[in-house]
CSV table of C-alpha atoms in Angstrom, one decimal:
chain,number,residue,atom,x,y,z
J,1,MET,CA,-19.9,-10.1,6.6
J,2,PRO,CA,-21.4,-10.6,2.9
J,3,LYS,CA,-20.4,-7.3,2.0
J,4,LEU,CA,-16.6,-8.0,3.4
J,5,PHE,CA,-16.1,-11.1,1.1
J,6,SER,CA,-17.8,-9.4,-1.8
J,7,THR,CA,-15.4,-6.2,-1.3
J,8,PHE,CA,-12.7,-8.9,-0.9
J,9,ALA,CA,-13.5,-10.9,-4.1
J,10,ARG,CA,-14.1,-8.0,-6.2
J,11,GLY,CA,-10.6,-6.5,-5.1
J,12,ILE,CA,-8.9,-10.1,-5.7
J,13,LEU,CA,-10.6,-9.9,-9.5
J,14,VAL,CA,-9.2,-6.4,-10.1
J,15,LEU,CA,-5.9,-7.2,-9.2
J,16,ALA,CA,-5.5,-10.5,-11.2
J,17,GLY,CA,-6.9,-8.5,-14.1
J,18,LEU,CA,-3.5,-5.8,-13.7
J,19,LEU,CA,-1.4,-9.2,-13.2
J,20,LEU,CA,-2.4,-10.4,-16.1
J,21,GLY,CA,-1.9,-7.5,-18.2
J,22,VAL,CA,1.8,-6.7,-16.9
J,23,VAL,CA,3.0,-10.0,-16.2
J,24,SER,CA,1.8,-11.8,-19.4
J,25,PRO,CA,4.5,-10.2,-21.7
J,26,ALA,CA,7.4,-10.7,-19.8
J,27,ARG,CA,6.0,-14.5,-19.3
J,28,ALA,CA,5.9,-15.4,-22.7
J,29,GLU,CA,9.7,-13.8,-23.1
J,30,ASP,CA,10.9,-15.8,-20.4
J,31,THR,CA,9.5,-19.0,-21.2
J,32,ARG,CA,11.0,-19.1,-24.7
J,33,GLU,CA,14.2,-18.4,-22.6
J,34,THR,CA,13.9,-20.8,-20.4
J,35,ARG,CA,12.5,-23.8,-22.9
J,36,GLU,CA,15.9,-23.1,-24.8
J,37,ASP,CA,18.0,-23.9,-22.0
J,38,GLY,CA,16.1,-26.6,-20.9
J,39,GLN,CA,14.7,-25.2,-17.5
J,40,GLY,CA,11.3,-26.0,-18.3
J,41,PRO,CA,7.6,-23.9,-18.7
J,42,ARG,CA,8.6,-21.5,-15.8
J,43,GLY,CA,10.5,-18.2,-15.6
J,44,ALA,CA,14.5,-17.6,-14.9
J,45,GLU,CA,15.2,-17.4,-11.8
J,46,VAL,CA,16.0,-13.9,-9.9
J,47,LEU,CA,18.7,-13.8,-6.9
J,48,TRP,CA,18.7,-12.0,-3.5
J,49,ASN,CA,22.0,-10.1,-3.9
J,50,PRO,CA,24.3,-11.3,-1.4
J,51,ALA,CA,25.0,-7.7,-0.1
J,52,TRP,CA,21.5,-7.1,0.7
J,53,PRO,CA,21.0,-8.0,4.6
J,54,LYS,CA,18.0,-10.8,5.1
J,55,PHE,CA,15.2,-10.0,7.3
J,56,ARG,CA,17.0,-9.4,11.0
J,57,THR,CA,15.6,-9.8,14.7
J,58,GLY,CA,15.4,-6.3,14.9
J,59,GLU,CA,12.9,-6.0,11.8
J,60,TRP,CA,11.0,-9.2,13.6
J,61,ILE,CA,10.3,-7.0,16.9
J,62,ALA,CA,9.4,-3.8,14.6
J,63,THR,CA,6.9,-5.8,12.7
J,64,GLY,CA,5.4,-7.3,16.2
J,65,LEU,CA,5.4,-3.9,17.5
J,66,GLY,CA,3.2,-2.5,14.7
J,67,ILE,CA,0.6,-4.7,15.4
J,68,GLY,CA,0.9,-4.5,18.5
J,69,LEU,CA,0.6,-0.8,18.5
J,70,LEU,CA,-2.4,-1.0,16.3
J,71,ALA,CA,-4.2,-3.4,18.5
J,72,VAL,CA,-3.4,-1.5,21.4
J,73,SER,CA,-5.0,1.9,20.0
J,74,LYS,CA,-7.9,-0.1,18.9
J,75,LEU,CA,-8.6,-1.1,22.5
J,76,VAL,CA,-8.1,2.3,24.0
J,77,PRO,CA,-11.8,3.6,25.1
J,78,GLN,CA,-12.9,6.4,22.6
J,79,ARG,CA,-11.4,9.7,23.3
J,80,SER,CA,-13.9,12.9,23.1
J,81,VAL,CA,-13.1,14.8,19.9
J,82,ASP,CA,-9.8,17.0,20.0
J,83,TRP,CA,-10.5,17.9,16.5
J,84,GLN,CA,-13.4,18.9,14.3
J,85,GLY,CA,-13.5,20.5,11.0
J,86,GLY,CA,-11.2,21.5,8.1
J,87,ILE,CA,-7.7,23.2,7.8
J,88,GLY,CA,-6.6,25.6,5.1
J,89,PHE,CA,-8.2,23.9,1.6
J,90,ASP,CA,-9.9,20.9,3.4
J,91,GLU,CA,-13.4,22.4,3.4
J,92,GLY,CA,-13.1,24.0,-0.1
J,93,ALA,CA,-12.1,20.8,-1.3
J,94,ARG,CA,-14.5,18.6,0.5
J,95,ARG,CA,-17.5,21.0,-0.9
J,96,THR,CA,-15.7,19.8,-4.4
J,97,LEU,CA,-15.0,16.3,-4.0
J,98,ARG,CA,-17.7,15.1,-1.7
J,99,LEU,CA,-20.2,12.8,-3.8
J,100,ASP,CA,-23.8,13.9,-3.4
J,101,GLY,CA,-26.4,11.1,-2.1
J,102,GLU,CA,-25.5,8.2,0.4
J,103,SER,CA,-25.5,5.6,-2.9
J,104,GLY,CA,-22.4,7.4,-4.4
J,105,ARG,CA,-20.6,8.0,-1.6
J,106,GLN,CA,-21.0,3.8,-0.4
J,107,TRP,CA,-19.6,2.9,-4.2
J,108,ALA,CA,-16.8,5.4,-3.7
J,109,ARG,CA,-16.3,3.6,0.1
J,110,ASP,CA,-16.3,0.0,-1.7
J,111,GLY,CA,-13.9,1.4,-4.2
J,112,SER,CA,-11.1,2.4,-1.7
J,113,ASP,CA,-11.6,-0.9,0.0
J,114,ILE,CA,-10.8,-2.5,-3.0
J,115,GLY,CA,-8.0,-0.1,-3.5
J,116,ILE,CA,-6.9,-1.3,-0.3
J,117,ILE,CA,-7.0,-4.7,-1.0
J,118,ILE,CA,-5.6,-4.6,-4.1
J,119,ASN,CA,-1.9,-2.5,-2.5
J,120,GLU,CA,-2.0,-4.5,0.3
J,121,SER,CA,-2.0,-8.1,-1.6
J,122,TRP,CA,-0.2,-7.2,-4.8
J,123,PRO,CA,3.4,-7.0,-3.3
J,124,PHE,CA,2.8,-10.6,-1.3
J,125,ILE,CA,1.4,-12.4,-4.9
J,126,ASP,CA,4.7,-10.9,-6.4
J,127,SER,CA,6.8,-11.9,-3.9
J,128,LEU,CA,5.3,-15.6,-3.0
J,129,VAL,CA,3.6,-16.4,-6.6
J,130,VAL,CA,5.9,-14.6,-8.8
J,131,ALA,CA,9.3,-14.9,-7.2
J,132,GLY,CA,8.6,-18.2,-5.5
J,133,TRP,CA,6.6,-20.2,-7.6
J,134,TYR,CA,7.0,-18.8,-11.1
J,135,ARG,CA,10.7,-17.8,-11.0
J,136,ARG,CA,11.7,-20.6,-8.2
J,137,SER,CA,13.3,-18.5,-6.2
J,138,PRO,CA,12.3,-18.9,-2.5
J,139,THR,CA,15.1,-16.8,-0.8
J,140,VAL,CA,13.8,-13.8,-2.7
J,141,ALA,CA,10.3,-14.8,-2.3
J,142,TRP,CA,10.6,-14.8,1.6
J,143,GLN,CA,12.7,-12.0,2.0
J,144,GLN,CA,10.4,-10.0,0.1
J,145,ALA,CA,7.4,-11.2,1.6
J,146,LEU,CA,9.1,-10.2,5.0
J,147,ILE,CA,9.7,-6.8,3.9
J,148,THR,CA,6.4,-6.1,3.0
J,149,ALA,CA,4.8,-7.4,6.0
J,150,GLU,CA,7.1,-5.2,8.1
J,151,VAL,CA,6.6,-2.3,6.1
J,152,LEU,CA,2.5,-2.8,6.1
J,153,ALA,CA,2.8,-3.5,10.2
J,154,VAL,CA,4.6,-0.6,10.7
J,155,THR,CA,2.5,1.8,8.8
J,156,THR,CA,-0.7,0.5,10.2
J,157,GLY,CA,0.7,0.5,13.6
J,158,LEU,CA,1.8,4.5,13.4
J,159,GLN,CA,-1.2,5.4,11.7
J,160,GLY,CA,-3.4,3.7,14.9
J,161,VAL,CA,-1.3,5.5,17.5
J,162,VAL,CA,-1.6,8.9,15.7
J,163,SER,CA,-5.5,8.5,14.8
J,164,SER,CA,-6.3,7.8,18.8
J,165,LEU,CA,-4.0,10.4,20.1
J,166,THR,CA,-5.5,13.4,17.4
J,167,SER,CA,-9.2,12.2,17.8
J,168,ARG,CA,-10.1,14.2,14.8
J,169,GLU,CA,-13.7,14.0,13.8
J,170,ARG,CA,-14.7,12.9,10.5
J,171,PRO,CA,-16.2,15.3,8.0
J,172,TYR,CA,-19.4,13.6,7.8
J,173,VAL,CA,-20.1,13.4,11.5
J,174,ARG,CA,-21.5,17.3,11.5
J,175,ASP,CA,-24.4,15.7,9.4
J,176,CYS,CA,-25.4,13.5,11.9
J,177,GLY,CA,-28.8,14.0,13.1
J,178,GLY,CA,-29.5,15.7,10.1
J,179,GLU,CA,-28.9,14.6,6.6
J,180,LEU,CA,-27.5,11.0,8.4
J,181,SER,CA,-29.8,9.4,11.1
J,182,ALA,CA,-28.0,9.6,14.5
J,183,ASP,CA,-28.4,6.0,14.9
J,184,SER,CA,-26.8,5.1,11.3
J,185,ARG,CA,-23.6,2.7,12.1
J,186,ASP,CA,-21.5,5.6,11.0
J,187,CYS,CA,-22.7,8.0,13.4
J,188,THR,CA,-22.3,5.3,15.9
J,189,VAL,CA,-18.8,3.5,15.2
J,190,LEU,CA,-15.9,3.9,17.2
J,191,ASP,CA,-13.7,5.0,14.6
J,192,ARG,CA,-15.7,7.8,13.9
J,193,ASN,CA,-13.1,10.2,15.4
J,194,TRP,CA,-10.4,8.8,13.5
J,195,SER,CA,-10.1,10.9,10.7
J,196,PHE,CA,-6.4,11.9,11.0
J,197,TYR,CA,-4.7,10.6,9.1
J,198,SER,CA,-6.3,8.4,6.5
J,199,GLY,CA,-5.2,4.6,7.0
J,200,HIS,CA,-6.6,3.3,3.6
J,201,THR,CA,-4.2,6.1,1.7
J,202,SER,CA,-1.3,5.0,3.7
J,203,GLN,CA,-1.6,1.6,3.7
J,204,SER,CA,-2.4,1.8,-0.2
J,205,PHE,CA,0.7,3.9,-0.5
J,206,ALA,CA,2.8,1.9,1.4
J,207,GLY,CA,2.2,-1.2,-0.6
J,208,ALA,CA,2.6,0.9,-3.9
J,209,THR,CA,6.2,1.9,-2.7
J,210,VAL,CA,7.6,-1.3,-1.2
J,211,LEU,CA,6.0,-2.8,-4.5
J,212,CYS,CA,8.0,-0.2,-6.5
J,213,MET,CA,11.3,-0.9,-4.9
J,214,HIS,CA,11.1,-4.5,-4.9
J,215,HIS,CA,10.6,-4.6,-8.9
J,216,ALA,CA,13.2,-1.9,-9.0
J,217,TYR,CA,16.0,-4.2,-7.2
J,218,VAL,CA,14.5,-7.5,-8.2
J,219,PRO,CA,13.2,-8.1,-12.0
J,220,LEU,CA,10.2,-10.0,-10.9
J,221,TYR,CA,8.6,-9.3,-14.6
J,222,GLY,CA,11.7,-9.4,-16.6
J,223,GLY,CA,12.8,-6.1,-16.2
J,224,GLY,CA,12.2,-3.3,-18.4
J,225,TRP,CA,8.5,-1.9,-19.0
J,226,GLY,CA,6.8,-4.7,-17.2
J,227,ASP,CA,8.2,-3.8,-14.0
J,228,ALA,CA,7.7,-0.1,-14.4
J,229,LEU,CA,3.9,-0.7,-15.2
J,230,ALA,CA,3.3,-2.6,-12.2
J,231,CYS,CA,5.0,0.5,-10.1
J,232,VAL,CA,2.8,3.1,-11.8
J,233,CYS,CA,-0.3,0.8,-11.8
J,234,ALA,CA,0.1,0.4,-7.8
J,235,LEU,CA,0.5,4.3,-7.6
J,236,GLY,CA,-2.4,4.8,-9.6
J,237,VAL,CA,-4.4,2.8,-7.5
J,238,ALA,CA,-3.3,4.2,-4.3
J,239,THR,CA,-4.2,7.8,-5.5
J,240,SER,CA,-7.6,6.5,-6.7
J,241,THR,CA,-7.9,5.3,-3.2
J,242,ALA,CA,-6.8,8.3,-1.5
J,243,LEU,CA,-9.3,10.4,-3.7
J,244,MET,CA,-12.2,8.2,-3.1
J,245,ARG,CA,-11.8,8.5,0.8
J,246,VAL,CA,-12.5,12.2,0.4
J,247,ALA,CA,-15.3,11.8,-2.0
J,248,THR,CA,-16.9,9.2,0.5
J,249,ASP,CA,-16.5,11.8,3.2
J,250,VAL,CA,-14.8,10.0,5.9
J,251,HIS,CA,-11.6,11.8,5.2
J,252,TYR,CA,-10.3,15.4,4.6
J,253,VAL,CA,-7.4,16.3,2.1
J,254,SER,CA,-5.0,17.2,4.8
J,255,ASP,CA,-5.8,13.4,6.1
J,256,VAL,CA,-5.2,12.0,2.9
J,257,MET,CA,-2.1,13.9,2.2
J,258,VAL,CA,-0.4,13.1,5.5
J,259,GLY,CA,-1.6,9.5,5.0
J,260,ALA,CA,0.3,9.4,1.5
J,261,ALA,CA,3.4,10.6,2.6
J,262,MET,CA,3.7,8.6,5.5
J,263,GLY,CA,3.1,5.6,3.6
J,264,SER,CA,5.2,6.5,0.8
J,265,ALA,CA,7.9,7.2,3.3
J,266,ALA,CA,7.7,3.6,5.0
J,267,GLY,CA,7.6,1.8,1.8
J,268,LEU,CA,10.4,3.6,0.2
J,269,LEU,CA,12.6,4.1,3.6
J,270,ILE,CA,12.5,0.6,5.1
J,271,PRO,CA,13.1,-1.3,2.2
J,272,TRP,CA,16.0,1.0,1.1
J,273,LEU,CA,17.6,1.7,4.5
J,274,LEU,CA,17.6,-1.8,6.3
J,275,HIS,CA,18.0,-3.9,2.6
J,276,TYR,CA,18.4,-2.5,-1.0
J,277,ARG,CA,21.0,0.2,-0.5
J,278,HIS,CA,23.9,-2.4,0.5
J,279,GLY,CA,23.8,-3.6,-3.0
J,280,ALA,CA,23.4,-3.1,-6.6
J,281,PRO,CA,20.1,-4.1,-8.3
J,282,SER,CA,19.8,-8.0,-9.3
J,283,GLY,CA,20.0,-8.7,-13.0
J,284,THR,CA,19.4,-5.8,-15.7
J,285,LEU,CA,16.7,-4.0,-14.1
J,286,GLY,CA,17.5,-0.6,-13.3
J,287,SER,CA,20.5,0.0,-15.8
J,288,GLU,CA,18.7,0.4,-19.0
J,289,ASP,CA,14.9,1.1,-19.2
J,290,TRP,CA,14.3,2.5,-15.9
J,291,SER,CA,15.3,2.7,-11.9
J,292,LEU,CA,14.0,4.1,-8.6
J,293,ARG,CA,16.2,6.4,-6.6
J,294,VAL,CA,16.0,7.3,-3.0
J,295,LEU,CA,17.5,10.8,-2.6
J,296,PRO,CA,17.6,12.8,0.6
J,297,MET,CA,15.5,15.6,1.3
J,298,GLY,CA,15.2,17.8,4.4
J,299,LEU,CA,15.1,15.4,7.3
J,300,GLY,CA,13.7,12.5,5.3
J,301,ALA,CA,13.8,11.3,1.8
J,302,GLN,CA,11.9,11.2,-1.5
J,303,GLY,CA,11.7,8.5,-4.5
J,304,VAL,CA,12.3,9.3,-8.0
J,305,LEU,CA,11.1,7.1,-10.8
J,306,VAL,CA,13.6,7.7,-13.9
J,307,PHE,CA,12.6,6.4,-17.2
């Protein structure tokens, strides 16, 4: 438990540093503008486009279903291994990216924990603190927070079900009884056969892409490079998290690649299909400096960040 709180605290500190670096220029500009027109020291209000549908009953159900699926998948008795070893370039990538020594792999594991904390927390902080308090826009705050919760719940529910059904052995398990003690926690923990696909990666990319969608349609940091930089930083955190999951030997590259695709699909498609596609971005964000576009691709879609 102390380790959990330590990891969480480190994640929040890193996130606070990122937010200060991104928000400060926009905050200074907004403060000057709002003081001139008598609105006080906080930022100008941002608006929820009336054309965007608000969070609906079906989305409450989807959010609850995602949480329920995760709970059920965790309660199902541990299945025997159905899938062992890597596919394609997995083994070569494992030899290249896996850190030597237990200490190094533990640092990578802690780093991936910090990464997921940052990207799961950041969209909520933007919604509740930046939109709700700083910009005094409770409607935007509430709607974006609910959308983020839906994206993360659906992502984690799907990942839990797939991991339970595929029952893929984690890479390090082959070393149990050798390099690793057979009695160690990693070798006895219930999720040792939950390698496919990576939950840390899917959640990190889901958090990053839903954050990008929120900033692409609502200028939370004042529009322009502040909002673009938030998106780029969150995607960088997600990518680092994925790499650290391979470095710490708890996932294969194929696990994190699928996790990144699944999380990104949820983070881009859920807010766009259910809300943002119905109206133009709020304010000037996306009209001059940058925009995030969702384009059809095969059976799915891809997000394109345009500068």
